[in-house]
Amino acid sequence: MHDCGAAIQQGCNALCKCLEDFPEDFMNNNSIPLFETTEHIFTSVNTIYQLVFDLVRRWQEHTRVVVSKCAHTASVAASYQPELTESSTFQTRRPLYLKAP
């Protein structure tokens, strides 16, 4: 199973580091035409973050629903189990023998 959260966080960190370390590359029309001005940089990054956060939100919602369903199933299963009381547990370790008819 993939750790989506870690992968997304790693991608966001890499993007932020790239913007911090090489802002001129993002503002250079020849290297990346999409980023023409500082405003465009932040608009584009904001769009990326919105997409990422939307993905994370949907992933968390899905996870919450799955966990909720599992918890519900477990509680239902537990409700069908007989109650264990002191009298129903074995107090000794003596072997049980079947009586002959």
PDB file of C-alpha atoms in Angstrom:
ATOM      1  CA  MET A   1       0.000   0.000   0.000  1.00  0.00           C
ATOM      2  CA  HIS A   2       1.333   3.408  -0.957  1.00  0.00           C
ATOM      3  CA  ASP A   3       1.741   6.168   1.607  1.00  0.00           C
ATOM      4  CA  CYS A   4      -0.091   8.875  -0.349  1.00  0.00           C
ATOM      5  CA  GLY A   5       0.238  11.471   2.404  1.00  0.00           C
ATOM      6  CA  ALA A   6       4.033  11.177   2.545  1.00  0.00           C
ATOM      7  CA  ALA A   7       4.333  11.301  -1.240  1.00  0.00           C
ATOM      8  CA  ILE A   8       2.172  14.421  -1.454  1.00  0.00           C
ATOM      9  CA  GLN A   9       4.095  16.114   1.370  1.00  0.00           C
ATOM     10  CA  GLN A  10       7.397  15.266  -0.295  1.00  0.00           C
ATOM     11  CA  GLY A  11       6.172  16.738  -3.587  1.00  0.00           C
ATOM     12  CA  CYS A  12       5.003  19.952  -1.910  1.00  0.00           C
ATOM     13  CA  ASN A  13       8.289  20.305  -0.035  1.00  0.00           C
ATOM     14  CA  ALA A  14      10.258  19.799  -3.252  1.00  0.00           C
ATOM     15  CA  LEU A  15       8.180  22.440  -5.033  1.00  0.00           C
ATOM     16  CA  CYS A  16       8.632  24.974  -2.225  1.00  0.00           C
ATOM     17  CA  LYS A  17      12.379  24.324  -2.082  1.00  0.00           C
ATOM     18  CA  CYS A  18      12.650  24.759  -5.820  1.00  0.00           C
ATOM     19  CA  LEU A  19      10.822  28.085  -5.636  1.00  0.00           C
ATOM     20  CA  GLU A  20      13.032  29.273  -2.772  1.00  0.00           C
ATOM     21  CA  ASP A  21      16.331  28.153  -4.315  1.00  0.00           C
ATOM     22  CA  PHE A  22      15.743  29.033  -7.956  1.00  0.00           C
ATOM     23  CA  PRO A  23      13.118  31.784  -8.248  1.00  0.00           C
ATOM     24  CA  GLU A  24      14.830  33.204 -11.328  1.00  0.00           C
ATOM     25  CA  ASP A  25      14.238  29.943 -13.197  1.00  0.00           C
ATOM     26  CA  PHE A  26      10.528  30.253 -12.630  1.00  0.00           C
ATOM     27  CA  MET A  27      10.472  33.886 -13.711  1.00  0.00           C
ATOM     28  CA  ASN A  28      12.559  33.322 -16.833  1.00  0.00           C
ATOM     29  CA  ASN A  29      10.231  33.286 -19.836  1.00  0.00           C
ATOM     30  CA  ASN A  30      12.656  31.142 -21.818  1.00  0.00           C
ATOM     31  CA  SER A  31      12.806  28.277 -19.328  1.00  0.00           C
ATOM     32  CA  ILE A  32       9.183  28.150 -18.178  1.00  0.00           C
ATOM     33  CA  PRO A  33       6.811  30.305 -20.272  1.00  0.00           C
ATOM     34  CA  LEU A  34       3.931  29.611 -17.856  1.00  0.00           C
ATOM     35  CA  PHE A  35       5.602  31.607 -15.095  1.00  0.00           C
ATOM     36  CA  GLU A  36       5.858  35.105 -16.523  1.00  0.00           C
ATOM     37  CA  THR A  37       5.591  37.139 -13.356  1.00  0.00           C
ATOM     38  CA  THR A  38       5.845  36.590  -9.626  1.00  0.00           C
ATOM     39  CA  GLU A  39       2.059  36.775  -9.484  1.00  0.00           C
ATOM     40  CA  HIS A  40       1.806  33.966 -12.006  1.00  0.00           C
ATOM     41  CA  ILE A  41       4.206  31.895  -9.936  1.00  0.00           C
ATOM     42  CA  PHE A  42       2.041  32.153  -6.845  1.00  0.00           C
ATOM     43  CA  THR A  43      -1.154  31.676  -8.847  1.00  0.00           C
ATOM     44  CA  SER A  44       0.229  28.487 -10.361  1.00  0.00           C
ATOM     45  CA  VAL A  45       1.602  27.223  -7.054  1.00  0.00           C
ATOM     46  CA  ASN A  46      -1.708  28.041  -5.372  1.00  0.00           C
ATOM     47  CA  THR A  47      -3.526  26.038  -8.040  1.00  0.00           C
ATOM     48  CA  ILE A  48      -1.195  23.101  -7.444  1.00  0.00           C
ATOM     49  CA  TYR A  49      -1.743  23.327  -3.691  1.00  0.00           C
ATOM     50  CA  GLN A  50      -5.510  23.500  -4.173  1.00  0.00           C
ATOM     51  CA  LEU A  51      -5.387  20.326  -6.261  1.00  0.00           C
ATOM     52  CA  VAL A  52      -3.126  18.610  -3.731  1.00  0.00           C
ATOM     53  CA  PHE A  53      -5.237  19.626  -0.747  1.00  0.00           C
ATOM     54  CA  ASP A  54      -8.402  18.530  -2.542  1.00  0.00           C
ATOM     55  CA  LEU A  55      -6.779  15.153  -3.173  1.00  0.00           C
ATOM     56  CA  VAL A  56      -5.680  14.878   0.464  1.00  0.00           C
ATOM     57  CA  ARG A  57      -9.149  15.879   1.689  1.00  0.00           C
ATOM     58  CA  ARG A  58     -10.836  13.242  -0.477  1.00  0.00           C
ATOM     59  CA  TRP A  59      -8.246  10.649   0.578  1.00  0.00           C
ATOM     60  CA  GLN A  60      -8.812  11.456   4.263  1.00  0.00           C
ATOM     61  CA  GLU A  61     -12.577  11.340   3.796  1.00  0.00           C
ATOM     62  CA  HIS A  62     -12.291   7.953   2.091  1.00  0.00           C
ATOM     63  CA  THR A  63     -10.017   6.693   4.881  1.00  0.00           C
ATOM     64  CA  ARG A  64     -12.426   7.982   7.541  1.00  0.00           C
ATOM     65  CA  VAL A  65     -15.358   6.226   5.868  1.00  0.00           C
ATOM     66  CA  VAL A  66     -13.411   2.959   5.595  1.00  0.00           C
ATOM     67  CA  VAL A  67     -12.296   3.153   9.233  1.00  0.00           C
ATOM     68  CA  SER A  68     -15.839   4.017  10.282  1.00  0.00           C
ATOM     69  CA  LYS A  69     -17.232   1.031   8.378  1.00  0.00           C
ATOM     70  CA  CYS A  70     -14.606  -1.265   9.902  1.00  0.00           C
ATOM     71  CA  ALA A  71     -15.383   0.005  13.401  1.00  0.00           C
ATOM     72  CA  HIS A  72     -19.111  -0.484  12.793  1.00  0.00           C
ATOM     73  CA  THR A  73     -18.537  -4.023  11.515  1.00  0.00           C
ATOM     74  CA  ALA A  74     -16.365  -4.805  14.543  1.00  0.00           C
ATOM     75  CA  SER A  75     -18.971  -3.459  16.961  1.00  0.00           C
ATOM     76  CA  VAL A  76     -21.727  -5.464  15.277  1.00  0.00           C
ATOM     77  CA  ALA A  77     -19.601  -8.607  15.404  1.00  0.00           C
ATOM     78  CA  ALA A  78     -18.813  -7.968  19.068  1.00  0.00           C
ATOM     79  CA  SER A  79     -22.497  -7.576  19.872  1.00  0.00           C
ATOM     80  CA  TYR A  80     -23.158 -11.148  18.697  1.00  0.00           C
ATOM     81  CA  GLN A  81     -20.549 -12.639  20.997  1.00  0.00           C
ATOM     82  CA  PRO A  82     -21.828 -14.010  24.297  1.00  0.00           C
ATOM     83  CA  GLU A  83     -20.996 -12.065  27.397  1.00  0.00           C
ATOM     84  CA  LEU A  84     -18.083 -13.521  29.293  1.00  0.00           C
ATOM     85  CA  THR A  85     -18.597 -13.522  33.019  1.00  0.00           C
ATOM     86  CA  GLU A  86     -16.604 -14.955  35.899  1.00  0.00           C
ATOM     87  CA  SER A  87     -18.881 -17.996  35.984  1.00  0.00           C
ATOM     88  CA  SER A  88     -18.447 -18.762  32.294  1.00  0.00           C
ATOM     89  CA  THR A  89     -14.641 -18.694  32.314  1.00  0.00           C
ATOM     90  CA  PHE A  90     -12.598 -21.694  33.343  1.00  0.00           C
ATOM     91  CA  GLN A  91     -11.295 -21.219  36.848  1.00  0.00           C
ATOM     92  CA  THR A  92      -9.046 -24.283  36.763  1.00  0.00           C
ATOM     93  CA  ARG A  93      -6.788 -25.916  34.221  1.00  0.00           C
ATOM     94  CA  ARG A  94      -8.149 -29.447  34.722  1.00  0.00           C
ATOM     95  CA  PRO A  95      -8.777 -31.327  31.463  1.00  0.00           C
ATOM     96  CA  LEU A  96     -12.355 -31.922  30.461  1.00  0.00           C
ATOM     97  CA  TYR A  97     -13.400 -35.517  29.824  1.00  0.00           C
ATOM     98  CA  LEU A  98     -16.447 -36.688  27.982  1.00  0.00           C
ATOM     99  CA  LYS A  99     -18.583 -39.048  30.039  1.00  0.00           C
ATOM    100  CA  ALA A 100     -19.399 -42.343  28.465  1.00  0.00           C
ATOM    101  CA  PRO A 101     -23.103 -42.724  27.687  1.00  0.00           C
TER     102      PRO A 101
END
